[in-house]
Amino acid sequence: MSRLASTSEVRFGTPTPDWTICSELLAEPARFDLWRKDLAEWMAEQYGESDDRATAGYVMGWYLHVPGTIAGLLFHTARRVPSLKPTDIAFRLNTAGRPHPDGISVLCDEFACLPDDPASNHPAATVVANEAALAALLRARYAAHAAQFVASFGQVVRFGRRTLWAAATDMLEYGAWAAGRVSGDEPGGVTDAALILPEKLEPFVSASTLHLSDEGWKRKRNSCCFHYVLPEAEPCTACPRTCS
């Protein structure tokens, strides 16, 4: 999604009070409404008005971007998968302007890795047989976190399960792709996305759609952030509702 901001900080360990632990947010769905209220105020400043669909679409993508980003980044750079439980992930919202997550923190030492990982004998390590098994574990851990988000966020928005899982699919793919791009190895990120989403696997709505075009790597998004409904706003790149 072109409207997603790059994460400015990734850290490990207990964050300061201005960070939000994912499990605490999911336990109080009404807090999503407060987040959307702040976003609506920013939208009104930028576009003259806000839209409920857009605030819901932005927050949906931003939240799922958090576990998707940390999963994709550690998988790509270290062939490790952290705990993705909501109790073990926190994020910080930008307070100067648009209220998007600008930092992610992993709160748990536990991780999965391959047999040749130099830390494979660490007490917190779980060793799996190969890359395919590691990708499957990442997919399962992300799905478990996303399922809790779908259950919580679904209580306060009008989006159906298919829309919410479409966004979860997009953010899982995007996390892997973005990790490659940030690391200067976009083809490697594309390969990781295909390894993580090799086919349509429940509850996700599609396999990775990344493909090489004349303009570089592209994908077919499954979800929409509804940015296009804002006054005089340009659609996102590859917007599924306005682009072929």
PDB file of C-alpha atoms in Angstrom:
ATOM      1  CA  MET A   1       0.000   0.000   0.000  1.00  0.00           C
ATOM      2  CA  SER A   2       1.514   3.304  -0.977  1.00  0.00           C
ATOM      3  CA  ARG A   3      -0.197   5.016   1.968  1.00  0.00           C
ATOM      4  CA  LEU A   4       1.702   2.929   4.514  1.00  0.00           C
ATOM      5  CA  ALA A   5       4.657   4.651   6.107  1.00  0.00           C
ATOM      6  CA  SER A   6       7.978   2.886   6.481  1.00  0.00           C
ATOM      7  CA  THR A   7       8.634   1.834  10.050  1.00  0.00           C
ATOM      8  CA  SER A   8      11.214   4.194  11.516  1.00  0.00           C
ATOM      9  CA  GLU A   9      12.196   2.005  14.460  1.00  0.00           C
ATOM     10  CA  VAL A  10      12.316  -1.709  15.189  1.00  0.00           C
ATOM     11  CA  ARG A  11      13.394  -2.714  18.664  1.00  0.00           C
ATOM     12  CA  PHE A  12      13.401  -5.549  21.163  1.00  0.00           C
ATOM     13  CA  GLY A  13      12.311  -5.376  24.766  1.00  0.00           C
ATOM     14  CA  THR A  14       9.659  -3.729  26.898  1.00  0.00           C
ATOM     15  CA  PRO A  15       8.692  -0.342  25.456  1.00  0.00           C
ATOM     16  CA  THR A  16       7.997   2.884  27.303  1.00  0.00           C
ATOM     17  CA  PRO A  17       4.402   3.876  28.219  1.00  0.00           C
ATOM     18  CA  ASP A  18       3.827   5.664  24.909  1.00  0.00           C
ATOM     19  CA  TRP A  19       3.867   2.297  23.143  1.00  0.00           C
ATOM     20  CA  THR A  20       0.774   0.086  22.750  1.00  0.00           C
ATOM     21  CA  ILE A  21       0.908  -3.641  23.388  1.00  0.00           C
ATOM     22  CA  CYS A  22      -1.222  -5.327  20.738  1.00  0.00           C
ATOM     23  CA  SER A  23      -3.082  -7.564  23.196  1.00  0.00           C
ATOM     24  CA  GLU A  24      -4.206  -4.583  25.252  1.00  0.00           C
ATOM     25  CA  LEU A  25      -5.649  -2.868  22.188  1.00  0.00           C
ATOM     26  CA  LEU A  26      -7.387  -6.024  20.982  1.00  0.00           C
ATOM     27  CA  ALA A  27      -8.930  -6.544  24.416  1.00  0.00           C
ATOM     28  CA  GLU A  28     -10.629  -3.130  24.193  1.00  0.00           C
ATOM     29  CA  PRO A  29     -12.046  -2.731  20.662  1.00  0.00           C
ATOM     30  CA  ALA A  30     -13.368   0.734  21.546  1.00  0.00           C
ATOM     31  CA  ARG A  31      -9.759   1.944  21.524  1.00  0.00           C
ATOM     32  CA  PHE A  32      -9.793   1.491  17.753  1.00  0.00           C
ATOM     33  CA  ASP A  33     -12.484   4.171  17.653  1.00  0.00           C
ATOM     34  CA  LEU A  34     -10.172   6.582  19.487  1.00  0.00           C
ATOM     35  CA  TRP A  35      -7.413   5.828  16.987  1.00  0.00           C
ATOM     36  CA  ARG A  36      -9.823   6.426  14.110  1.00  0.00           C
ATOM     37  CA  LYS A  37     -10.968   9.706  15.709  1.00  0.00           C
ATOM     38  CA  ASP A  38      -7.382  10.982  15.723  1.00  0.00           C
ATOM     39  CA  LEU A  39      -6.995   9.844  12.131  1.00  0.00           C
ATOM     40  CA  ALA A  40     -10.249  11.560  11.121  1.00  0.00           C
ATOM     41  CA  GLU A  41      -8.937  14.835  12.514  1.00  0.00           C
ATOM     42  CA  TRP A  42      -5.765  14.480  10.446  1.00  0.00           C
ATOM     43  CA  MET A  43      -7.794  13.636   7.335  1.00  0.00           C
ATOM     44  CA  ALA A  44      -9.986  16.694   7.844  1.00  0.00           C
ATOM     45  CA  GLU A  45      -6.864  18.865   8.015  1.00  0.00           C
ATOM     46  CA  GLN A  46      -5.400  17.303   4.867  1.00  0.00           C
ATOM     47  CA  TYR A  47      -8.483  16.774   2.690  1.00  0.00           C
ATOM     48  CA  GLY A  48     -11.175  19.007   4.150  1.00  0.00           C
ATOM     49  CA  GLU A  49     -13.201  16.066   5.482  1.00  0.00           C
ATOM     50  CA  SER A  50     -12.813  12.498   6.658  1.00  0.00           C
ATOM     51  CA  ASP A  51     -14.643   9.308   5.788  1.00  0.00           C
ATOM     52  CA  ASP A  52     -15.536   6.359   8.022  1.00  0.00           C
ATOM     53  CA  ARG A  53     -14.512   3.863   5.370  1.00  0.00           C
ATOM     54  CA  ALA A  54     -11.113   5.470   5.008  1.00  0.00           C
ATOM     55  CA  THR A  55     -10.402   5.652   8.740  1.00  0.00           C
ATOM     56  CA  ALA A  56     -11.369   1.995   9.070  1.00  0.00           C
ATOM     57  CA  GLY A  57      -9.333   1.019   6.009  1.00  0.00           C
ATOM     58  CA  TYR A  58      -6.231   2.884   7.133  1.00  0.00           C
ATOM     59  CA  VAL A  59      -6.314   1.463  10.662  1.00  0.00           C
ATOM     60  CA  MET A  60      -6.964  -2.042   9.349  1.00  0.00           C
ATOM     61  CA  GLY A  61      -3.890  -1.912   7.153  1.00  0.00           C
ATOM     62  CA  TRP A  62      -1.711  -0.141   9.682  1.00  0.00           C
ATOM     63  CA  TYR A  63      -2.458  -2.611  12.469  1.00  0.00           C
ATOM     64  CA  LEU A  64      -1.861  -5.706  10.321  1.00  0.00           C
ATOM     65  CA  HIS A  65       1.281  -4.050   8.991  1.00  0.00           C
ATOM     66  CA  VAL A  66       2.789  -4.368  12.492  1.00  0.00           C
ATOM     67  CA  PRO A  67       3.023  -8.190  12.794  1.00  0.00           C
ATOM     68  CA  GLY A  68       3.501  -8.485   9.022  1.00  0.00           C
ATOM     69  CA  THR A  69       6.500  -6.158   9.059  1.00  0.00           C
ATOM     70  CA  ILE A  70       8.376  -7.723  11.955  1.00  0.00           C
ATOM     71  CA  ALA A  71       7.690 -11.225  10.627  1.00  0.00           C
ATOM     72  CA  GLY A  72       8.866 -10.396   7.121  1.00  0.00           C
ATOM     73  CA  LEU A  73      11.922  -8.479   8.289  1.00  0.00           C
ATOM     74  CA  LEU A  74      13.297 -11.170  10.606  1.00  0.00           C
ATOM     75  CA  PHE A  75      12.478 -13.938   8.150  1.00  0.00           C
ATOM     76  CA  HIS A  76      14.323 -12.150   5.349  1.00  0.00           C
ATOM     77  CA  THR A  77      17.353 -10.906   7.254  1.00  0.00           C
ATOM     78  CA  ALA A  78      17.951 -13.739   9.720  1.00  0.00           C
ATOM     79  CA  ARG A  79      15.710 -16.649   8.727  1.00  0.00           C
ATOM     80  CA  ARG A  80      14.053 -16.386  12.114  1.00  0.00           C
ATOM     81  CA  VAL A  81      10.410 -16.149  13.158  1.00  0.00           C
ATOM     82  CA  PRO A  82       9.653 -14.314  16.422  1.00  0.00           C
ATOM     83  CA  SER A  83       6.655 -14.870  18.608  1.00  0.00           C
ATOM     84  CA  LEU A  84       3.825 -12.989  16.940  1.00  0.00           C
ATOM     85  CA  LYS A  85       1.356 -13.298  19.792  1.00  0.00           C
ATOM     86  CA  PRO A  86      -0.438 -10.013  20.547  1.00  0.00           C
ATOM     87  CA  THR A  87       1.065 -10.113  24.045  1.00  0.00           C
ATOM     88  CA  ASP A  88       4.551 -10.167  22.498  1.00  0.00           C
ATOM     89  CA  ILE A  89       4.289  -7.292  19.999  1.00  0.00           C
ATOM     90  CA  ALA A  90       3.953  -3.563  20.665  1.00  0.00           C
ATOM     91  CA  PHE A  91       3.859  -0.494  18.465  1.00  0.00           C
ATOM     92  CA  ARG A  92       4.159   3.255  18.800  1.00  0.00           C
ATOM     93  CA  LEU A  93       1.948   5.756  17.030  1.00  0.00           C
ATOM     94  CA  ASN A  94       3.364   8.855  15.426  1.00  0.00           C
ATOM     95  CA  THR A  95       2.242  11.893  17.403  1.00  0.00           C
ATOM     96  CA  ALA A  96       3.321  14.596  14.955  1.00  0.00           C
ATOM     97  CA  GLY A  97       0.748  14.533  12.185  1.00  0.00           C
ATOM     98  CA  ARG A  98      -0.694  11.332  10.767  1.00  0.00           C
ATOM     99  CA  PRO A  99      -1.200   8.758  13.563  1.00  0.00           C
ATOM    100  CA  HIS A 100       0.420   5.764  11.879  1.00  0.00           C
ATOM    101  CA  PRO A 101       2.661   3.216  13.628  1.00  0.00           C
ATOM    102  CA  ASP A 102       6.228   4.494  13.456  1.00  0.00           C
ATOM    103  CA  GLY A 103       7.866   1.844  15.618  1.00  0.00           C
ATOM    104  CA  ILE A 104       7.529  -1.865  16.408  1.00  0.00           C
ATOM    105  CA  SER A 105       8.872  -3.734  19.408  1.00  0.00           C
ATOM    106  CA  VAL A 106       9.220  -7.485  19.969  1.00  0.00           C
ATOM    107  CA  LEU A 107       8.701  -8.207  23.655  1.00  0.00           C
ATOM    108  CA  CYS A 108       9.584 -11.910  23.799  1.00  0.00           C
ATOM    109  CA  ASP A 109      12.949 -13.657  23.347  1.00  0.00           C
ATOM    110  CA  GLU A 110      11.382 -16.786  21.858  1.00  0.00           C
ATOM    111  CA  PHE A 111      12.111 -17.429  18.169  1.00  0.00           C
ATOM    112  CA  ALA A 112      12.149 -20.214  15.597  1.00  0.00           C
ATOM    113  CA  CYS A 113      15.118 -20.795  13.326  1.00  0.00           C
ATOM    114  CA  LEU A 114      16.900 -23.231  11.028  1.00  0.00           C
ATOM    115  CA  PRO A 115      19.379 -25.904  12.167  1.00  0.00           C
ATOM    116  CA  ASP A 116      22.401 -23.897  10.953  1.00  0.00           C
ATOM    117  CA  ASP A 117      21.412 -20.730  12.854  1.00  0.00           C
ATOM    118  CA  PRO A 118      24.309 -19.721  15.136  1.00  0.00           C
ATOM    119  CA  ALA A 119      21.822 -19.359  18.013  1.00  0.00           C
ATOM    120  CA  SER A 120      19.990 -22.631  17.390  1.00  0.00           C
ATOM    121  CA  ASN A 121      21.121 -23.955  20.787  1.00  0.00           C
ATOM    122  CA  HIS A 122      19.713 -20.917  22.618  1.00  0.00           C
ATOM    123  CA  PRO A 123      17.109 -21.874  25.270  1.00  0.00           C
ATOM    124  CA  ALA A 124      14.547 -19.614  23.570  1.00  0.00           C
ATOM    125  CA  ALA A 125      15.060 -21.161  20.129  1.00  0.00           C
ATOM    126  CA  THR A 126      12.789 -23.636  18.377  1.00  0.00           C
ATOM    127  CA  VAL A 127      14.576 -25.349  15.492  1.00  0.00           C
ATOM    128  CA  VAL A 128      12.613 -26.396  12.401  1.00  0.00           C
ATOM    129  CA  ALA A 129      13.794 -28.581   9.564  1.00  0.00           C
ATOM    130  CA  ASN A 130      13.965 -26.230   6.579  1.00  0.00           C
ATOM    131  CA  GLU A 131      12.856 -22.929   5.057  1.00  0.00           C
ATOM    132  CA  ALA A 132       9.479 -24.286   4.008  1.00  0.00           C
ATOM    133  CA  ALA A 133       8.759 -25.357   7.584  1.00  0.00           C
ATOM    134  CA  LEU A 134       9.919 -21.984   8.890  1.00  0.00           C
ATOM    135  CA  ALA A 135       7.674 -20.156   6.411  1.00  0.00           C
ATOM    136  CA  ALA A 136       4.729 -22.353   7.440  1.00  0.00           C
ATOM    137  CA  LEU A 137       5.356 -21.517  11.095  1.00  0.00           C
ATOM    138  CA  LEU A 138       5.494 -17.801  10.276  1.00  0.00           C
ATOM    139  CA  ARG A 139       2.224 -18.094   8.368  1.00  0.00           C
ATOM    140  CA  ALA A 140       0.547 -19.918  11.268  1.00  0.00           C
ATOM    141  CA  ARG A 141       1.762 -17.452  13.884  1.00  0.00           C
ATOM    142  CA  TYR A 142       0.689 -14.478  11.817  1.00  0.00           C
ATOM    143  CA  ALA A 143      -2.707 -16.081  11.132  1.00  0.00           C
ATOM    144  CA  ALA A 144      -3.273 -16.627  14.852  1.00  0.00           C
ATOM    145  CA  HIS A 145      -2.558 -12.944  15.549  1.00  0.00           C
ATOM    146  CA  ALA A 146      -4.661 -11.786  12.592  1.00  0.00           C
ATOM    147  CA  ALA A 147      -7.587 -13.938  13.777  1.00  0.00           C
ATOM    148  CA  GLN A 148      -7.636 -12.053  17.070  1.00  0.00           C
ATOM    149  CA  PHE A 149      -7.551  -8.763  15.182  1.00  0.00           C
ATOM    150  CA  VAL A 150     -10.428  -9.844  12.931  1.00  0.00           C
ATOM    151  CA  ALA A 151     -12.501 -10.783  15.975  1.00  0.00           C
ATOM    152  CA  SER A 152     -11.762  -7.515  17.793  1.00  0.00           C
ATOM    153  CA  PHE A 153     -11.780  -4.959  14.965  1.00  0.00           C
ATOM    154  CA  GLY A 154     -14.787  -6.640  13.400  1.00  0.00           C
ATOM    155  CA  GLN A 155     -16.844  -5.538  16.398  1.00  0.00           C
ATOM    156  CA  VAL A 156     -16.389  -1.827  15.670  1.00  0.00           C
ATOM    157  CA  VAL A 157     -16.391  -1.625  11.849  1.00  0.00           C
ATOM    158  CA  ARG A 158     -18.791  -2.638   9.105  1.00  0.00           C
ATOM    159  CA  PHE A 159     -16.217  -4.698   7.228  1.00  0.00           C
ATOM    160  CA  GLY A 160     -16.963  -8.393   6.820  1.00  0.00           C
ATOM    161  CA  ARG A 161     -14.566 -11.240   7.505  1.00  0.00           C
ATOM    162  CA  ARG A 162     -13.599 -11.534   3.854  1.00  0.00           C
ATOM    163  CA  THR A 163     -12.474  -7.892   3.759  1.00  0.00           C
ATOM    164  CA  LEU A 164     -10.518  -8.248   6.992  1.00  0.00           C
ATOM    165  CA  TRP A 165      -8.772 -11.436   5.881  1.00  0.00           C
ATOM    166  CA  ALA A 166      -8.041  -9.872   2.496  1.00  0.00           C
ATOM    167  CA  ALA A 167      -6.168  -7.120   4.325  1.00  0.00           C
ATOM    168  CA  ALA A 168      -4.376  -9.708   6.460  1.00  0.00           C
ATOM    169  CA  THR A 169      -3.285 -11.501   3.286  1.00  0.00           C
ATOM    170  CA  ASP A 170      -2.027  -8.286   1.738  1.00  0.00           C
ATOM    171  CA  MET A 171      -0.044  -7.269   4.795  1.00  0.00           C
ATOM    172  CA  LEU A 172       1.581 -10.695   5.123  1.00  0.00           C
ATOM    173  CA  GLU A 173       2.703 -10.518   1.498  1.00  0.00           C
ATOM    174  CA  TYR A 174       3.697  -6.873   1.813  1.00  0.00           C
ATOM    175  CA  GLY A 175       5.808  -7.530   4.913  1.00  0.00           C
ATOM    176  CA  ALA A 176       7.972 -10.030   3.072  1.00  0.00           C
ATOM    177  CA  TRP A 177       8.227  -7.903  -0.072  1.00  0.00           C
ATOM    178  CA  ALA A 178       9.033  -4.717   1.856  1.00  0.00           C
ATOM    179  CA  ALA A 179      11.742  -6.498   3.864  1.00  0.00           C
ATOM    180  CA  GLY A 180      13.524  -7.375   0.644  1.00  0.00           C
ATOM    181  CA  ARG A 181      13.196  -3.846  -0.691  1.00  0.00           C
ATOM    182  CA  VAL A 182      14.487  -2.253   2.527  1.00  0.00           C
ATOM    183  CA  SER A 183      17.426  -4.685   2.527  1.00  0.00           C
ATOM    184  CA  GLY A 184      18.328  -3.946  -1.101  1.00  0.00           C
ATOM    185  CA  ASP A 185      17.179  -7.384  -2.225  1.00  0.00           C
ATOM    186  CA  GLU A 186      13.716  -6.979  -3.704  1.00  0.00           C
ATOM    187  CA  PRO A 187      13.804 -10.291  -5.635  1.00  0.00           C
ATOM    188  CA  GLY A 188      14.644 -12.032  -2.359  1.00  0.00           C
ATOM    189  CA  GLY A 189      11.613 -10.420  -0.734  1.00  0.00           C
ATOM    190  CA  VAL A 190       9.453 -11.602  -3.619  1.00  0.00           C
ATOM    191  CA  THR A 191      10.810 -15.124  -3.183  1.00  0.00           C
ATOM    192  CA  ASP A 192      10.060 -14.983   0.539  1.00  0.00           C
ATOM    193  CA  ALA A 193       6.481 -13.875  -0.140  1.00  0.00           C
ATOM    194  CA  ALA A 194       5.999 -16.846  -2.487  1.00  0.00           C
ATOM    195  CA  LEU A 195       7.454 -19.171   0.150  1.00  0.00           C
ATOM    196  CA  ILE A 196       5.123 -17.811   2.835  1.00  0.00           C
ATOM    197  CA  LEU A 197       2.034 -17.701   0.579  1.00  0.00           C
ATOM    198  CA  PRO A 198       2.715 -20.409  -2.033  1.00  0.00           C
ATOM    199  CA  GLU A 199      -0.984 -20.983  -2.718  1.00  0.00           C
ATOM    200  CA  LYS A 200      -4.377 -19.979  -1.380  1.00  0.00           C
ATOM    201  CA  LEU A 201      -4.287 -21.346   2.150  1.00  0.00           C
ATOM    202  CA  GLU A 202      -7.099 -20.734   4.643  1.00  0.00           C
ATOM    203  CA  PRO A 203      -7.786 -18.312   6.202  1.00  0.00           C
ATOM    204  CA  PHE A 204      -5.900 -16.218   3.654  1.00  0.00           C
ATOM    205  CA  VAL A 205      -7.706 -15.258   0.477  1.00  0.00           C
ATOM    206  CA  SER A 206      -4.962 -15.792  -2.108  1.00  0.00           C
ATOM    207  CA  ALA A 207      -1.427 -16.878  -2.809  1.00  0.00           C
ATOM    208  CA  SER A 208       1.229 -14.205  -3.252  1.00  0.00           C
ATOM    209  CA  THR A 209       0.366 -12.197  -6.356  1.00  0.00           C
ATOM    210  CA  LEU A 210       3.768 -10.562  -6.887  1.00  0.00           C
ATOM    211  CA  HIS A 211       4.860 -10.644 -10.507  1.00  0.00           C
ATOM    212  CA  LEU A 212       7.428  -8.915 -12.677  1.00  0.00           C
ATOM    213  CA  SER A 213       6.101  -6.276 -15.067  1.00  0.00           C
ATOM    214  CA  ASP A 214       7.666  -3.730 -17.396  1.00  0.00           C
ATOM    215  CA  GLU A 215       7.594  -1.324 -14.449  1.00  0.00           C
ATOM    216  CA  GLY A 216       9.164  -3.723 -11.960  1.00  0.00           C
ATOM    217  CA  TRP A 217       7.587  -5.956  -9.354  1.00  0.00           C
ATOM    218  CA  LYS A 218       3.834  -5.488  -8.940  1.00  0.00           C
ATOM    219  CA  ARG A 219       1.091  -7.230  -7.036  1.00  0.00           C
ATOM    220  CA  LYS A 220      -2.679  -7.543  -7.189  1.00  0.00           C
ATOM    221  CA  ARG A 221      -4.044  -6.282  -3.906  1.00  0.00           C
ATOM    222  CA  ASN A 222      -6.989  -8.051  -2.314  1.00  0.00           C
ATOM    223  CA  SER A 223      -8.057  -5.243   0.048  1.00  0.00           C
ATOM    224  CA  CYS A 224      -8.693  -1.526  -0.090  1.00  0.00           C
ATOM    225  CA  CYS A 225      -7.771   1.267   2.321  1.00  0.00           C
ATOM    226  CA  PHE A 226     -10.528   3.505   0.818  1.00  0.00           C
ATOM    227  CA  HIS A 227      -8.119   6.406   0.452  1.00  0.00           C
ATOM    228  CA  TYR A 228      -9.683   7.113  -2.929  1.00  0.00           C
ATOM    229  CA  VAL A 229     -12.972   8.263  -1.348  1.00  0.00           C
ATOM    230  CA  LEU A 230     -11.327  11.323   0.217  1.00  0.00           C
ATOM    231  CA  PRO A 231     -11.839  14.625  -1.629  1.00  0.00           C
ATOM    232  CA  GLU A 232      -9.361  15.101  -4.481  1.00  0.00           C
ATOM    233  CA  ALA A 233      -7.249  12.178  -3.225  1.00  0.00           C
ATOM    234  CA  GLU A 234      -5.218  10.179  -5.708  1.00  0.00           C
ATOM    235  CA  PRO A 235      -5.848   6.416  -5.567  1.00  0.00           C
ATOM    236  CA  CYS A 236      -3.134   4.251  -4.061  1.00  0.00           C
ATOM    237  CA  THR A 237      -0.855   2.365  -6.404  1.00  0.00           C
ATOM    238  CA  ALA A 238      -2.663  -0.776  -7.626  1.00  0.00           C
ATOM    239  CA  CYS A 239      -5.885   0.198  -5.837  1.00  0.00           C
ATOM    240  CA  PRO A 240      -8.134  -2.830  -6.372  1.00  0.00           C
ATOM    241  CA  ARG A 241     -11.261  -0.671  -6.793  1.00  0.00           C
ATOM    242  CA  THR A 242      -9.993   1.864  -9.298  1.00  0.00           C
ATOM    243  CA  CYS A 243      -7.152   0.101 -11.155  1.00  0.00           C
ATOM    244  CA  SER A 244      -7.227  -2.849 -13.526  1.00  0.00           C
TER     245      SER A 244
END
